[in-house]
């Protein structure tokens, strides 16, 4: 998930580590906090794989021996995405498998980069996410029906709160799906209007 988000951000613009950490916090939001202890190892992995490159304005010989590997006082390392990284990012945004809409945070990253995602892929991811959340809602409702008589009112309210949250997400996803479908219909109508009607073939009837 972190590598996916890094590639997505660098797809938009080169950044140094501080900028990346700040933008990752905005992209991932409440999904997880990003520390330098997790960011720089991820950058190293991506760089070793040839997916990103760095431009270090501070030669290592000018740094103190105990300086952190990817920082310097006289300049900042700027990271850019490579051609291989762009190909990998394209693979990730095109993925419509279960991991694209699970509860491990991948869905949120996909959503953050939907503007780079094909319309049909966006729709499949949204519909997959809705199916996942609807299954969660069904399990919560079943659990509530079976246990509500045994629960104290505080625990019962907590379960109802969780069910309300899931219901809200289903409604939100339905709105996004309907919007995607409306956009697809409008685009299809525009294409139909711009397509010239077929011309009739010339008559081959002989004249007498």
Coordinates of C-alpha atoms in Angstrom, one line a residue:
X1 CA 0.0 0.0 0.0
X2 CA 2.8 2.5 0.9
X3 CA 4.7 1.7 -2.3
X4 CA 1.5 2.2 -4.3
X5 CA 0.9 5.6 -2.7
X6 CA 4.5 6.7 -3.2
X7 CA 4.5 5.8 -6.9
X8 CA 1.2 7.6 -7.3
X9 CA 2.5 10.8 -5.7
X10 CA 5.7 10.7 -7.7
X11 CA 3.7 10.1 -10.9
X12 CA 2.3 13.6 -10.3
X13 CA 5.5 15.4 -9.4
X14 CA 9.1 14.8 -8.1
X15 CA 9.3 15.2 -4.3
X16 CA 11.8 15.1 -1.5
X17 CA 11.3 13.0 1.6
X18 CA 9.6 15.7 3.7
X19 CA 7.1 16.5 0.9
X20 CA 6.4 12.8 0.4
X21 CA 5.7 12.3 4.1
X22 CA 3.3 15.3 4.1
X23 CA 1.5 14.2 1.0
X24 CA 1.3 10.6 2.1
X25 CA -0.4 11.7 5.3
X26 CA -3.0 13.6 3.2
X27 CA -3.5 10.6 0.9
X28 CA -3.7 7.9 3.5
X29 CA -5.4 10.1 6.1
X30 CA -6.7 8.1 9.0
X31 CA -5.6 4.8 7.4
X32 CA -2.2 5.0 9.0
X33 CA 0.5 7.4 10.1
X34 CA 3.7 7.5 8.1
X35 CA 7.0 7.8 9.9
X36 CA 10.4 8.3 8.4
X37 CA 11.3 4.9 9.8
X38 CA 8.8 3.3 7.4
X39 CA 9.1 5.9 4.5
X40 CA 12.8 5.6 3.8
X41 CA 13.0 1.8 3.8
X42 CA 10.1 1.9 1.3
X43 CA 12.0 4.4 -0.9
X44 CA 15.1 2.3 -0.8
X45 CA 13.1 -0.8 -1.9
X46 CA 11.5 1.1 -4.8
X47 CA 14.9 2.5 -5.8
X48 CA 16.6 -0.9 -5.7
X49 CA 13.8 -2.2 -7.9
X50 CA 14.4 0.6 -10.4
X51 CA 10.9 2.1 -9.9
X52 CA 12.2 5.4 -8.6
X53 CA 15.4 7.4 -8.9
X54 CA 16.9 10.0 -6.6
X55 CA 19.0 13.1 -7.2
X56 CA 21.2 13.8 -4.1
X57 CA 22.6 17.4 -4.2
X58 CA 24.8 16.6 -1.2
X59 CA 27.7 14.3 -2.0
X60 CA 28.1 11.6 0.7
X61 CA 31.7 12.7 1.3
X62 CA 30.5 16.1 2.5
X63 CA 28.3 14.6 5.3
X64 CA 29.3 13.6 8.8
X65 CA 30.1 9.9 9.1
X66 CA 27.0 9.4 11.4
X67 CA 24.5 11.3 9.2
X68 CA 21.3 9.4 8.1
X69 CA 21.7 7.7 4.8
X70 CA 19.2 9.7 2.8
X71 CA 19.5 13.2 4.4
X72 CA 21.9 16.1 4.3
X73 CA 22.1 19.6 5.7
X74 CA 23.2 21.2 2.4
X75 CA 20.4 19.8 0.2
X76 CA 17.5 17.4 0.0
X77 CA 17.2 14.2 -2.0
X78 CA 14.6 14.6 -4.7
X79 CA 12.8 11.4 -5.8
X80 CA 11.4 10.9 -9.3
X81 CA 9.5 8.0 -10.8
X82 CA 11.2 6.0 -13.6
X83 CA 9.6 4.6 -16.8
X84 CA 9.5 1.2 -15.0
X85 CA 7.8 2.9 -12.0
X86 CA 5.2 4.4 -14.3
X87 CA 4.5 1.0 -15.7
X88 CA 4.2 -0.5 -12.3
X89 CA 1.9 2.3 -11.1
X90 CA -0.3 1.7 -14.2
X91 CA -0.5 -2.0 -13.2
X92 CA -1.5 -1.1 -9.7
X93 CA -4.3 1.4 -10.6
X94 CA -5.7 -1.1 -13.1
X95 CA -5.9 -3.9 -10.5
X96 CA -9.6 -4.8 -9.8
X97 CA -8.9 -7.9 -7.7
X98 CA -10.2 -8.3 -4.1
X99 CA -7.1 -6.5 -2.7
X100 CA -8.3 -3.4 -4.4
X101 CA -11.3 -3.0 -2.2
X102 CA -10.4 -4.8 1.0
X103 CA -10.2 -3.4 4.5
X104 CA -6.4 -3.1 4.6
X105 CA -6.3 0.4 3.2
X106 CA -5.7 -0.4 -0.5
X107 CA -9.2 0.9 -1.5
X108 CA -8.4 4.3 0.0
X109 CA -5.2 4.6 -2.0
X110 CA -7.1 3.5 -5.2
X111 CA -9.7 6.2 -4.5
X112 CA -7.0 8.8 -4.0
X113 CA -5.6 8.1 -7.5
X114 CA -8.9 7.5 -9.3
X115 CA -8.1 10.4 -11.7
X116 CA -5.4 8.2 -13.1
X117 CA -7.7 5.2 -13.4
X118 CA -9.8 4.1 -16.4
X119 CA -13.6 4.6 -15.9
X120 CA -14.4 0.9 -16.2
X121 CA -11.8 0.1 -13.6
X122 CA -13.1 2.7 -11.2
X123 CA -16.6 1.2 -11.5
X124 CA -15.5 -2.3 -10.9
X125 CA -13.5 -1.3 -7.8
X126 CA -16.4 0.7 -6.4
X127 CA -18.8 -2.1 -7.0
X128 CA -16.4 -4.6 -5.4
X129 CA -16.0 -2.4 -2.4
X130 CA -19.8 -2.1 -2.1
X131 CA -20.2 -5.8 -2.2
X132 CA -17.6 -6.2 0.5
X133 CA -19.2 -3.6 2.8
X134 CA -22.7 -5.1 2.2
X135 CA -21.4 -8.4 3.4
X136 CA -20.0 -6.7 6.5
X137 CA -23.4 -5.1 7.1
X138 CA -25.2 -8.5 6.7
X139 CA -22.9 -10.0 9.3
X140 CA -23.4 -7.1 11.7
X141 CA -27.2 -7.3 11.3
X142 CA -27.1 -11.1 11.9
X143 CA -25.0 -10.7 15.0
X144 CA -27.2 -8.0 16.3
X145 CA -30.3 -10.1 15.9
X146 CA -28.8 -13.0 17.7
X147 CA -27.2 -11.2 20.6
X148 CA -29.2 -8.0 21.2
X149 CA -31.2 -9.6 24.1
X150 CA -28.0 -10.6 25.9
X151 CA -26.2 -7.2 25.5
X152 CA -26.4 -4.3 27.9
X153 CA -27.6 -1.0 26.4
X154 CA -24.2 0.5 26.0
X155 CA -22.8 -2.5 24.0
X156 CA -26.0 -2.6 22.0
X157 CA -25.6 1.1 21.1
X158 CA -22.0 0.5 20.1
X159 CA -23.1 -2.2 17.7
X160 CA -25.8 -0.1 16.3
X161 CA -23.3 2.7 15.8
X162 CA -21.1 0.3 13.8
X163 CA -24.1 -0.7 11.7
X164 CA -25.0 2.9 11.0
X165 CA -21.4 3.6 9.9
X166 CA -21.5 0.6 7.5
X167 CA -24.9 1.7 6.1
X168 CA -23.5 5.2 5.5
X169 CA -20.6 3.7 3.5
X170 CA -23.0 1.6 1.4
X171 CA -25.0 4.8 0.6
X172 CA -21.9 6.7 -0.2
X173 CA -20.5 4.0 -2.5
X174 CA -23.9 3.8 -4.3
X175 CA -23.8 7.5 -4.9
X176 CA -20.3 7.2 -6.4
X177 CA -21.3 4.3 -8.5
X178 CA -24.4 6.1 -9.8
X179 CA -22.3 9.1 -10.7
X180 CA -19.8 6.9 -12.6
X181 CA -22.6 5.3 -14.6
X182 CA -24.1 8.8 -15.3
X183 CA -20.7 10.0 -16.6
X184 CA -20.3 6.8 -18.7
X185 CA -23.8 7.3 -20.3
X186 CA -23.0 11.0 -21.0
X187 CA -19.7 10.1 -22.6
X188 CA -21.4 7.5 -24.8
X189 CA -24.0 10.0 -25.8
X190 CA -21.3 12.5 -26.8
X191 CA -19.5 9.9 -28.8
X192 CA -22.7 9.0 -30.6
X193 CA -23.4 12.6 -31.5
X194 CA -19.9 13.1 -32.8
X195 CA -20.0 9.9 -35.0
X196 CA -21.1 10.8 -38.5
X197 CA -23.9 8.6 -39.9
X198 CA -22.9 5.9 -42.3
X199 CA -23.1 7.0 -45.9
X200 CA -25.2 4.9 -48.3
X201 CA -23.2 3.0 -50.9
X202 CA -23.5 4.3 -54.5
X203 CA -26.2 2.7 -56.5
X204 CA -25.1 0.0 -58.9
X205 CA -28.4 -0.2 -60.8
X206 CA -27.8 0.1 -64.6
X207 CA -29.7 2.7 -66.6
X208 CA -31.5 1.9 -69.8

